[in-house]
Structures are given as C-alpha cells and as structure tokens.
Amino acid sequence: MGFGSDLKNSHEAVLKLQDWELRLLETVKKFMALRIKSDKEYASTLQNLCNQVDKESTIQMNYVSNVSKSWLLMIQQTEQLSRIMKTHAEDLNSGPLHRLTMMIKDKQQVKKSYIGVHQQIEAEMIKVTKTELEKLKSSYRQLIKEMNSAKEKYKEALAKGRETEKAKERYDKATMKLHMLHNQYVLALKGAQLHQNQYYDTTLPLLLDSLQKMQEEMIKALKSIFDEYSQITSLVTEEIVNVHKEIQMSVEQIDPSTEYNNFIDVHRTTAAKEQEIEFDISLLEENENLQANEIMWNNLTAESLQVITAARNDYALIFFSILYMLYYLTCWKFTSKDSAKSPHLM
C-alpha cells in the first residue's frame, strides 16, 4: 500500500490532503503563539484562548487521521488547564513554535515542488503521446497527397514526352519527404509507447512515493513537536500529570508509517486503462510501398534517420526534477534531526 501504487489517478485528492495539512499546521502554529502569550496570564485568559481557536479548522477530512485526533485532544485538555499559570513561554517559543514554523515553510516547498514536477511530466506525456503524433499524422496525410499529385504529373509528362526529368525530380522529392516522415512517425509511435509505459510504471510512482516519504517524515517531525509541546507545558501536580498523560497517549498513537492508510483506502483508484497507440493503417491506403511499423531505409532517408535517432535521450532530463525532490528530503531530514537535539528548560 502506498501513494505510488494506489494513487496514480488521485492527483486532486493528494493536493487537497496537502492543503488540509497546511491549514492544520497553521492552526497549530496560531494556537502555540497564543499559548506563549497566555502562559503569562491567569486561567481566564487561557480559557479564552481555547474558545478563540477556530473549531472549523480542526474539522476532519473524510478519512481517519491520528494527527487530527491528537490535535483535538490537546485542545480539550488545554481547557482543563485554564486555572493554572504557565511559566514555560520562552521554551515554547524557541522550541516547538520555531520548529513548526520551519516545518510549514518546508511543507509549502514540498507542495510547490510536487505540483511543478507533476505538471511537467504530465505535460510531457501528453505532448509525446498525443500532440506530436497528431501533428505527424496530419503532415503524413498531406505528403501522401503531394506525392500522388507529383506521381500523376510525372505520368502525364512521360505520356507527352515533355519535361520528364523535371517531373521525375518533383516526384522523387515528394516520395523522399513522405518516406522520411513515415520513418519519423514510426519512431515517434515507438517513443510514445515507451514514454507512456515509463510514465505509469516508473516516473509517476517514483514521484508519488517520494512525496509520501516526505509526508511521513514530516508527520514524524510533527509528532516530535507535539511530544515536546506536551513535556514543556506539563507541571507536577497530580491533576496536571493526569491531563498530560492523556495528551501523551494521543501523541503516541501517531504512526507515520500508517498515518495515510485510511486516506489511501478512501481515495484508492483503479489503474486507468492505457490507450492503445498503434499505427494508423488508413495512412497506407493510397500507398503500397510503405509498411506499418517498419522503417523505410533507403538512399532517400538514410541521413534523416541518423538525425532522428540522435534525439531519443531527451526524456531522461525529467528524472532530474524527481532526484532533486529526493535530495531535498535527505537534507531536510538531517536538519530536522539536528533541531530535535536542542535542549529545553523544564
């Protein structure tokens, strides 16, 4: 179970998930900032803080999220702490709030990178499998008409015995152009087939799996932030200890490796039936010299085939964008680990 294998056709759902998580993080950030301020005041201010939290922003998406459950429980337990003055404002500001602010920026960048790469590979797939093939087919039909016209004029010149060489030259030129385009079309079909297979079997799953890995790493970091928040705001009285035990238990329920299982179940899509990319046989109805899916190699096309085959590696450039996302994840992960080692005053 994973993004790459189960969410190939769930792009919109993935975007909504990212938007929802960003809104949730912004809500948590707002809450922590207000908590720092309220820790210097009495219980009434703390109670007002909980009442001011935007309840709408904590509404669950249509899947079960332990992160959301943990956040809602934190709000409820904070209301029970309304009579207690907090003394850890500075620790909250330099610890969880700072890390959360950095996480929001990172998550926004992850979303931006994912959208950019997805648009790029999707546009390239459409270009190779549809747009370019349609252009070639249109040119193919036009060149067949031109060649047949030149052929008729050549026959007329032979019958009249006038300007036969000139007519033959036009006919040969038209034939050469058709044969060259035929070869280009055949190669483009093969390329489109390979491109489509690569897109659904490798490129798109790699992008989605990379995104899931980054999402899970951020859930892991968010779990650490929640845990740090819990420890900083905890006091030693039996009542407060019991309250924070409840919070801690809710945080422990967060598991990055299973956080998205229910989301995947809700939004799982079946694999889309791939279109059949085949040679258009109707193109050969008026020509007997060319064969479907076969290269026409002769003295008229040899040079052009060398040029065409030299350009087949362009598609590999797309993978650099995905590799960049993997590199970004690695750097972010080490940064998160270093941040987690900072001491806190209790």
Short mmCIF file of C-alpha atoms in Angstrom, two decimals:
data_model
loop_
_atom_site.label_atom_id
_atom_site.label_comp_id
_atom_site.label_asym_id
_atom_site.label_seq_id
_atom_site.Cartn_x
_atom_site.Cartn_y
_atom_site.Cartn_z
CA MET A 1 0.00 0.00 0.00
CA GLY A 2 1.42 3.36 -0.98
CA PHE A 3 0.97 6.57 -2.92
CA GLY A 4 2.87 5.31 -5.97
CA SER A 5 0.90 2.08 -6.36
CA ASP A 6 -2.56 3.24 -5.29
CA LEU A 7 -2.87 6.98 -6.02
CA LYS A 8 -1.72 7.26 -9.64
CA ASN A 9 -5.03 8.83 -10.63
CA SER A 10 -5.76 10.66 -7.36
CA HIS A 11 -3.84 13.86 -8.00
CA GLU A 12 -6.64 16.15 -6.82
CA ALA A 13 -7.08 14.16 -3.60
CA VAL A 14 -3.35 14.42 -2.89
CA LEU A 15 -3.47 18.20 -3.38
CA LYS A 16 -6.45 18.50 -1.03
CA LEU A 17 -4.58 16.45 1.55
CA GLN A 18 -1.60 18.80 1.39
CA ASP A 19 -3.82 21.88 1.63
CA TRP A 20 -5.66 20.44 4.61
CA GLU A 21 -2.43 19.57 6.41
CA LEU A 22 -1.06 23.07 5.82
CA ARG A 23 -4.24 24.58 7.26
CA LEU A 24 -3.92 22.28 10.26
CA LEU A 25 -0.30 23.31 10.83
CA GLU A 26 -1.24 26.98 10.57
CA THR A 27 -3.93 26.40 13.19
CA VAL A 28 -1.46 24.64 15.49
CA LYS A 29 1.04 27.47 14.95
CA LYS A 30 -1.57 30.07 15.83
CA PHE A 31 -2.51 28.11 18.92
CA MET A 32 1.08 27.81 20.17
CA ALA A 33 1.74 31.53 19.65
CA LEU A 34 -1.34 32.41 21.66
CA ARG A 35 -0.38 29.83 24.26
CA ILE A 36 3.00 31.52 24.78
CA LYS A 37 1.22 34.80 25.43
CA SER A 38 -1.42 33.27 27.66
CA ASP A 39 1.15 31.40 29.77
CA LYS A 40 2.00 34.76 31.35
CA GLU A 41 -1.59 35.39 32.36
CA TYR A 42 -4.17 33.79 34.61
CA ALA A 43 -6.57 30.97 33.94
CA SER A 44 -9.30 33.14 32.47
CA THR A 45 -7.01 34.21 29.65
CA LEU A 46 -6.08 30.59 28.94
CA GLN A 47 -9.76 29.63 28.83
CA ASN A 48 -10.46 32.47 26.40
CA LEU A 49 -7.62 31.20 24.25
CA CYS A 50 -9.27 27.80 23.82
CA ASN A 51 -12.57 29.46 23.00
CA GLN A 52 -10.92 31.57 20.32
CA VAL A 53 -9.41 28.63 18.46
CA ASP A 54 -11.10 28.20 15.12
CA LYS A 55 -13.02 24.94 15.57
CA GLU A 56 -13.79 24.82 11.85
CA SER A 57 -10.10 24.45 11.06
CA THR A 58 -9.98 21.19 13.02
CA ILE A 59 -12.73 19.53 11.01
CA GLN A 60 -11.52 16.11 9.88
CA MET A 61 -11.24 15.23 6.23
CA ASN A 62 -13.17 12.18 5.09
CA TYR A 63 -10.55 9.82 6.45
CA VAL A 64 -9.28 8.84 9.90
CA SER A 65 -6.18 10.84 10.98
CA ASN A 66 -4.41 10.22 14.27
CA VAL A 67 -2.70 13.59 13.87
CA SER A 68 -6.07 15.34 13.84
CA LYS A 69 -7.29 13.26 16.78
CA SER A 70 -4.21 14.19 18.77
CA TRP A 71 -4.67 17.88 17.99
CA LEU A 72 -8.34 17.88 19.03
CA LEU A 73 -7.48 16.16 22.28
CA MET A 74 -4.84 18.78 23.00
CA ILE A 75 -7.46 21.50 22.70
CA GLN A 76 -9.80 19.65 25.09
CA GLN A 77 -7.09 19.02 27.67
CA THR A 78 -5.89 22.62 27.48
CA GLU A 79 -9.33 23.74 28.62
CA GLN A 80 -8.76 21.74 31.82
CA LEU A 81 -5.60 23.72 32.47
CA SER A 82 -7.48 27.03 32.49
CA ARG A 83 -6.79 27.73 36.21
CA ILE A 84 -3.02 27.31 36.04
CA MET A 85 -0.41 29.94 35.23
CA LYS A 86 2.19 28.78 32.73
CA THR A 87 5.87 29.56 33.14
CA HIS A 88 7.41 27.98 30.08
CA ALA A 89 6.66 30.63 27.44
CA GLU A 90 10.27 31.06 26.34
CA ASP A 91 10.80 27.32 25.93
CA LEU A 92 7.68 27.05 23.79
CA ASN A 93 8.80 29.94 21.61
CA SER A 94 12.32 28.66 20.94
CA GLY A 95 11.33 25.01 20.66
CA PRO A 96 8.04 23.72 19.22
CA LEU A 97 6.87 27.03 17.72
CA HIS A 98 10.15 27.62 15.90
CA ARG A 99 10.26 24.07 14.56
CA LEU A 100 6.63 24.25 13.49
CA THR A 101 7.26 27.50 11.60
CA MET A 102 10.16 25.87 9.75
CA MET A 103 8.02 22.82 9.01
CA ILE A 104 5.28 24.92 7.43
CA LYS A 105 7.83 26.53 5.11
CA ASP A 106 9.25 23.13 4.20
CA LYS A 107 5.80 21.68 3.60
CA GLN A 108 4.87 24.59 1.34
CA GLN A 109 8.04 23.99 -0.67
CA VAL A 110 7.29 20.27 -0.92
CA LYS A 111 3.82 21.02 -2.27
CA LYS A 112 5.20 23.53 -4.77
CA SER A 113 7.86 21.06 -5.98
CA TYR A 114 5.35 18.22 -6.28
CA ILE A 115 2.92 20.33 -8.33
CA GLY A 116 5.72 21.56 -10.59
CA VAL A 117 7.14 18.12 -11.30
CA HIS A 118 3.69 16.57 -11.77
CA GLN A 119 2.71 19.26 -14.27
CA GLN A 120 6.00 18.79 -16.11
CA ILE A 121 5.83 15.03 -16.51
CA GLU A 122 2.11 15.10 -17.33
CA ALA A 123 2.59 17.79 -19.98
CA GLU A 124 5.48 15.86 -21.49
CA MET A 125 3.40 12.68 -21.57
CA ILE A 126 0.53 14.44 -23.36
CA LYS A 127 2.93 16.07 -25.77
CA VAL A 128 4.67 12.82 -26.70
CA THR A 129 1.63 10.51 -26.80
CA LYS A 130 -0.94 12.86 -28.32
CA THR A 131 0.10 16.29 -29.59
CA GLU A 132 3.19 15.28 -31.54
CA LEU A 133 1.54 12.19 -33.02
CA GLU A 134 -1.42 14.21 -34.27
CA LYS A 135 0.90 16.69 -35.95
CA LEU A 136 2.80 13.89 -37.66
CA LYS A 137 -0.40 12.22 -38.85
CA SER A 138 -1.64 15.48 -40.33
CA SER A 139 1.65 16.00 -42.15
CA TYR A 140 1.61 12.36 -43.26
CA ARG A 141 -1.74 12.74 -44.98
CA GLN A 142 -0.65 15.96 -46.66
CA LEU A 143 2.57 14.44 -48.01
CA ILE A 144 0.70 11.44 -49.42
CA LYS A 145 -1.49 13.84 -51.37
CA GLU A 146 1.56 15.73 -52.61
CA MET A 147 3.35 12.55 -53.64
CA ASN A 148 0.33 11.18 -55.50
CA SER A 149 -0.10 14.51 -57.28
CA ALA A 150 3.57 14.51 -58.30
CA LYS A 151 3.21 10.92 -59.47
CA GLU A 152 0.28 11.78 -61.73
CA LYS A 153 2.13 14.74 -63.20
CA TYR A 154 5.13 12.54 -63.84
CA LYS A 155 2.96 10.02 -65.70
CA GLU A 156 1.48 12.84 -67.76
CA ALA A 157 4.96 14.11 -68.62
CA LEU A 158 6.03 10.62 -69.72
CA ALA A 159 2.95 10.31 -71.89
CA LYS A 160 3.58 13.69 -73.50
CA GLY A 161 7.33 13.22 -73.65
CA ARG A 162 7.96 16.68 -72.24
CA GLU A 163 9.80 17.84 -69.11
CA THR A 164 10.05 14.29 -67.85
CA GLU A 165 13.24 14.93 -65.87
CA LYS A 166 11.73 17.88 -64.06
CA ALA A 167 8.57 15.93 -63.29
CA LYS A 168 10.60 12.95 -62.09
CA GLU A 169 12.64 15.20 -59.82
CA ARG A 170 9.47 16.55 -58.22
CA TYR A 171 8.10 13.03 -57.81
CA ASP A 172 11.33 11.77 -56.21
CA LYS A 173 11.44 14.75 -53.88
CA ALA A 174 7.83 14.21 -52.77
CA THR A 175 8.49 10.50 -52.27
CA MET A 176 11.59 11.21 -50.21
CA LYS A 177 9.71 13.64 -47.96
CA LEU A 178 6.94 11.07 -47.41
CA HIS A 179 9.38 8.28 -46.61
CA MET A 180 11.27 10.48 -44.18
CA LEU A 181 8.07 11.49 -42.41
CA HIS A 182 6.92 7.86 -42.35
CA ASN A 183 10.10 6.89 -40.54
CA GLN A 184 9.69 9.78 -38.15
CA TYR A 185 6.10 8.72 -37.41
CA VAL A 186 7.09 5.09 -36.76
CA LEU A 187 9.85 6.17 -34.39
CA ALA A 188 7.51 8.62 -32.68
CA LEU A 189 4.98 5.82 -32.10
CA LYS A 190 7.62 3.63 -30.50
CA GLY A 191 8.78 6.54 -28.40
CA ALA A 192 5.22 7.33 -27.31
CA GLN A 193 4.63 3.73 -26.28
CA LEU A 194 7.83 3.65 -24.25
CA HIS A 195 7.08 7.07 -22.77
CA GLN A 196 3.60 6.05 -21.66
CA ASN A 197 4.85 2.84 -20.07
CA GLN A 198 7.65 4.75 -18.35
CA TYR A 199 5.20 7.36 -17.06
CA TYR A 200 2.75 4.92 -15.44
CA ASP A 201 5.25 2.26 -14.38
CA THR A 202 8.17 4.35 -13.15
CA THR A 203 8.01 8.16 -13.36
CA LEU A 204 4.65 8.85 -11.71
CA PRO A 205 5.02 6.14 -9.00
CA LEU A 206 8.51 7.45 -8.21
CA LEU A 207 7.16 10.98 -7.78
CA LEU A 208 4.26 9.83 -5.58
CA ASP A 209 6.43 7.55 -3.45
CA SER A 210 8.91 10.39 -2.96
CA LEU A 211 6.06 12.65 -1.86
CA GLN A 212 4.75 10.02 0.57
CA LYS A 213 8.22 9.60 2.06
CA MET A 214 8.47 13.35 2.67
CA GLN A 215 4.92 13.44 4.07
CA GLU A 216 5.74 10.65 6.52
CA GLU A 217 8.99 12.32 7.58
CA MET A 218 7.06 15.49 8.34
CA ILE A 219 4.46 13.53 10.30
CA LYS A 220 7.34 12.09 12.29
CA ALA A 221 8.70 15.59 12.93
CA LEU A 222 5.22 16.85 13.84
CA LYS A 223 4.86 14.01 16.29
CA SER A 224 8.15 15.14 17.86
CA ILE A 225 6.85 18.73 18.06
CA PHE A 226 3.65 17.57 19.76
CA ASP A 227 5.72 15.48 22.16
CA GLU A 228 7.98 18.44 23.00
CA TYR A 229 4.96 20.67 23.48
CA SER A 230 3.48 18.13 25.88
CA GLN A 231 6.62 18.00 28.02
CA ILE A 232 7.15 21.78 28.18
CA THR A 233 3.62 22.58 29.26
CA SER A 234 3.43 19.77 31.81
CA LEU A 235 3.51 20.55 35.58
CA VAL A 236 3.96 18.26 38.59
CA THR A 237 0.53 18.25 40.20
CA GLU A 238 -1.44 15.04 40.06
CA GLU A 239 -4.27 16.68 38.13
CA ILE A 240 -1.93 18.18 35.53
CA VAL A 241 0.10 14.97 35.28
CA ASN A 242 -3.09 13.05 34.51
CA VAL A 243 -4.10 15.61 31.89
CA HIS A 244 -0.79 15.31 30.14
CA LYS A 245 -0.85 11.55 30.26
CA GLU A 246 -3.94 11.76 28.08
CA ILE A 247 -2.17 14.10 25.67
CA GLN A 248 0.91 11.88 25.57
CA MET A 249 -1.16 8.81 24.82
CA SER A 250 -2.84 10.58 21.91
CA VAL A 251 0.53 11.64 20.52
CA GLU A 252 1.84 8.08 20.77
CA GLN A 253 -0.99 6.94 18.54
CA ILE A 254 0.58 8.88 15.66
CA ASP A 255 2.42 6.46 13.39
CA PRO A 256 3.92 7.99 10.23
CA SER A 257 4.04 4.61 8.51
CA THR A 258 0.27 4.06 8.93
CA GLU A 259 -1.00 7.68 9.06
CA TYR A 260 -2.16 7.59 5.44
CA ASN A 261 -3.51 4.03 5.30
CA ASN A 262 -7.12 5.11 5.73
CA PHE A 263 -6.64 8.05 3.34
CA ILE A 264 -5.33 5.64 0.71
CA ASP A 265 -8.28 3.28 1.29
CA VAL A 266 -10.76 6.13 0.85
CA HIS A 267 -9.18 7.60 -2.27
CA ARG A 268 -7.74 4.46 -3.89
CA THR A 269 -8.34 4.38 -7.63
CA THR A 270 -8.10 1.54 -10.04
CA ALA A 271 -5.45 1.69 -12.70
CA ALA A 272 -6.59 3.64 -15.73
CA LYS A 273 -6.77 1.69 -18.95
CA GLU A 274 -3.91 2.84 -21.07
CA GLN A 275 -4.72 3.96 -24.59
CA GLU A 276 -3.57 1.80 -27.44
CA ILE A 277 -1.00 3.59 -29.54
CA GLU A 278 -0.96 1.95 -32.94
CA PHE A 279 -0.02 2.78 -36.48
CA ASP A 280 -2.94 4.34 -38.38
CA ILE A 281 -3.42 1.85 -41.23
CA SER A 282 -5.60 4.31 -43.13
CA LEU A 283 -2.45 6.27 -43.91
CA LEU A 284 -1.31 3.48 -46.22
CA GLU A 285 -4.50 3.07 -48.24
CA GLU A 286 -3.12 5.09 -51.12
CA ASN A 287 0.45 3.85 -50.97
CA GLU A 288 1.76 0.32 -51.39
CA ASN A 289 5.46 0.95 -50.85
CA LEU A 290 5.34 1.62 -47.10
CA GLN A 291 4.67 -0.90 -44.32
CA ALA A 292 3.07 -0.23 -40.94
CA ASN A 293 5.53 -0.02 -38.03
CA GLU A 294 8.50 -0.59 -40.33
CA ILE A 295 11.29 1.89 -41.00
CA MET A 296 11.76 2.86 -44.66
CA TRP A 297 15.51 2.79 -45.11
CA ASN A 298 16.87 3.83 -48.47
CA ASN A 299 19.15 6.40 -50.02
CA LEU A 300 16.40 8.99 -49.57
CA THR A 301 16.03 8.52 -45.79
CA ALA A 302 19.44 7.40 -44.50
CA GLU A 303 20.62 10.85 -43.49
CA SER A 304 17.38 11.84 -41.76
CA LEU A 305 17.30 8.60 -39.75
CA GLN A 306 20.69 9.42 -38.26
CA VAL A 307 19.38 12.80 -37.10
CA ILE A 308 16.18 11.33 -35.63
CA THR A 309 17.90 8.58 -33.64
CA ALA A 310 20.32 11.09 -32.10
CA ALA A 311 17.48 12.79 -30.17
CA ARG A 312 15.96 9.81 -28.31
CA ASN A 313 17.51 10.54 -24.89
CA ASP A 314 15.69 13.83 -24.18
CA TYR A 315 13.18 12.16 -21.84
CA ALA A 316 15.86 11.33 -19.27
CA LEU A 317 16.01 15.01 -18.22
CA ILE A 318 12.65 14.68 -16.45
CA PHE A 319 14.18 12.42 -13.77
CA PHE A 320 16.45 15.23 -12.54
CA SER A 321 13.44 17.03 -11.07
CA ILE A 322 12.43 13.92 -9.12
CA LEU A 323 16.00 13.33 -7.98
CA TYR A 324 16.03 16.91 -6.68
CA MET A 325 12.99 16.15 -4.52
CA LEU A 326 14.81 13.11 -3.07
CA TYR A 327 17.88 15.25 -2.38
CA TYR A 328 15.69 17.89 -0.71
CA LEU A 329 14.15 15.20 1.53
CA THR A 330 17.59 13.98 2.64
CA CYS A 331 18.79 17.48 3.53
CA TRP A 332 15.54 18.28 5.35
CA LYS A 333 15.67 15.03 7.32
CA PHE A 334 19.17 15.74 8.67
CA THR A 335 18.17 19.32 9.52
CA SER A 336 15.15 18.02 11.47
CA LYS A 337 17.32 15.58 13.43
CA ASP A 338 19.75 18.35 14.42
CA SER A 339 16.88 20.60 15.52
CA ALA A 340 15.40 17.82 17.67
CA LYS A 341 18.61 17.64 19.75
CA SER A 342 18.27 21.20 21.14
CA PRO A 343 17.84 21.20 24.98
CA HIS A 344 14.76 22.60 26.75
CA LEU A 345 14.45 24.06 30.20
CA MET A 346 11.85 22.29 32.30
#
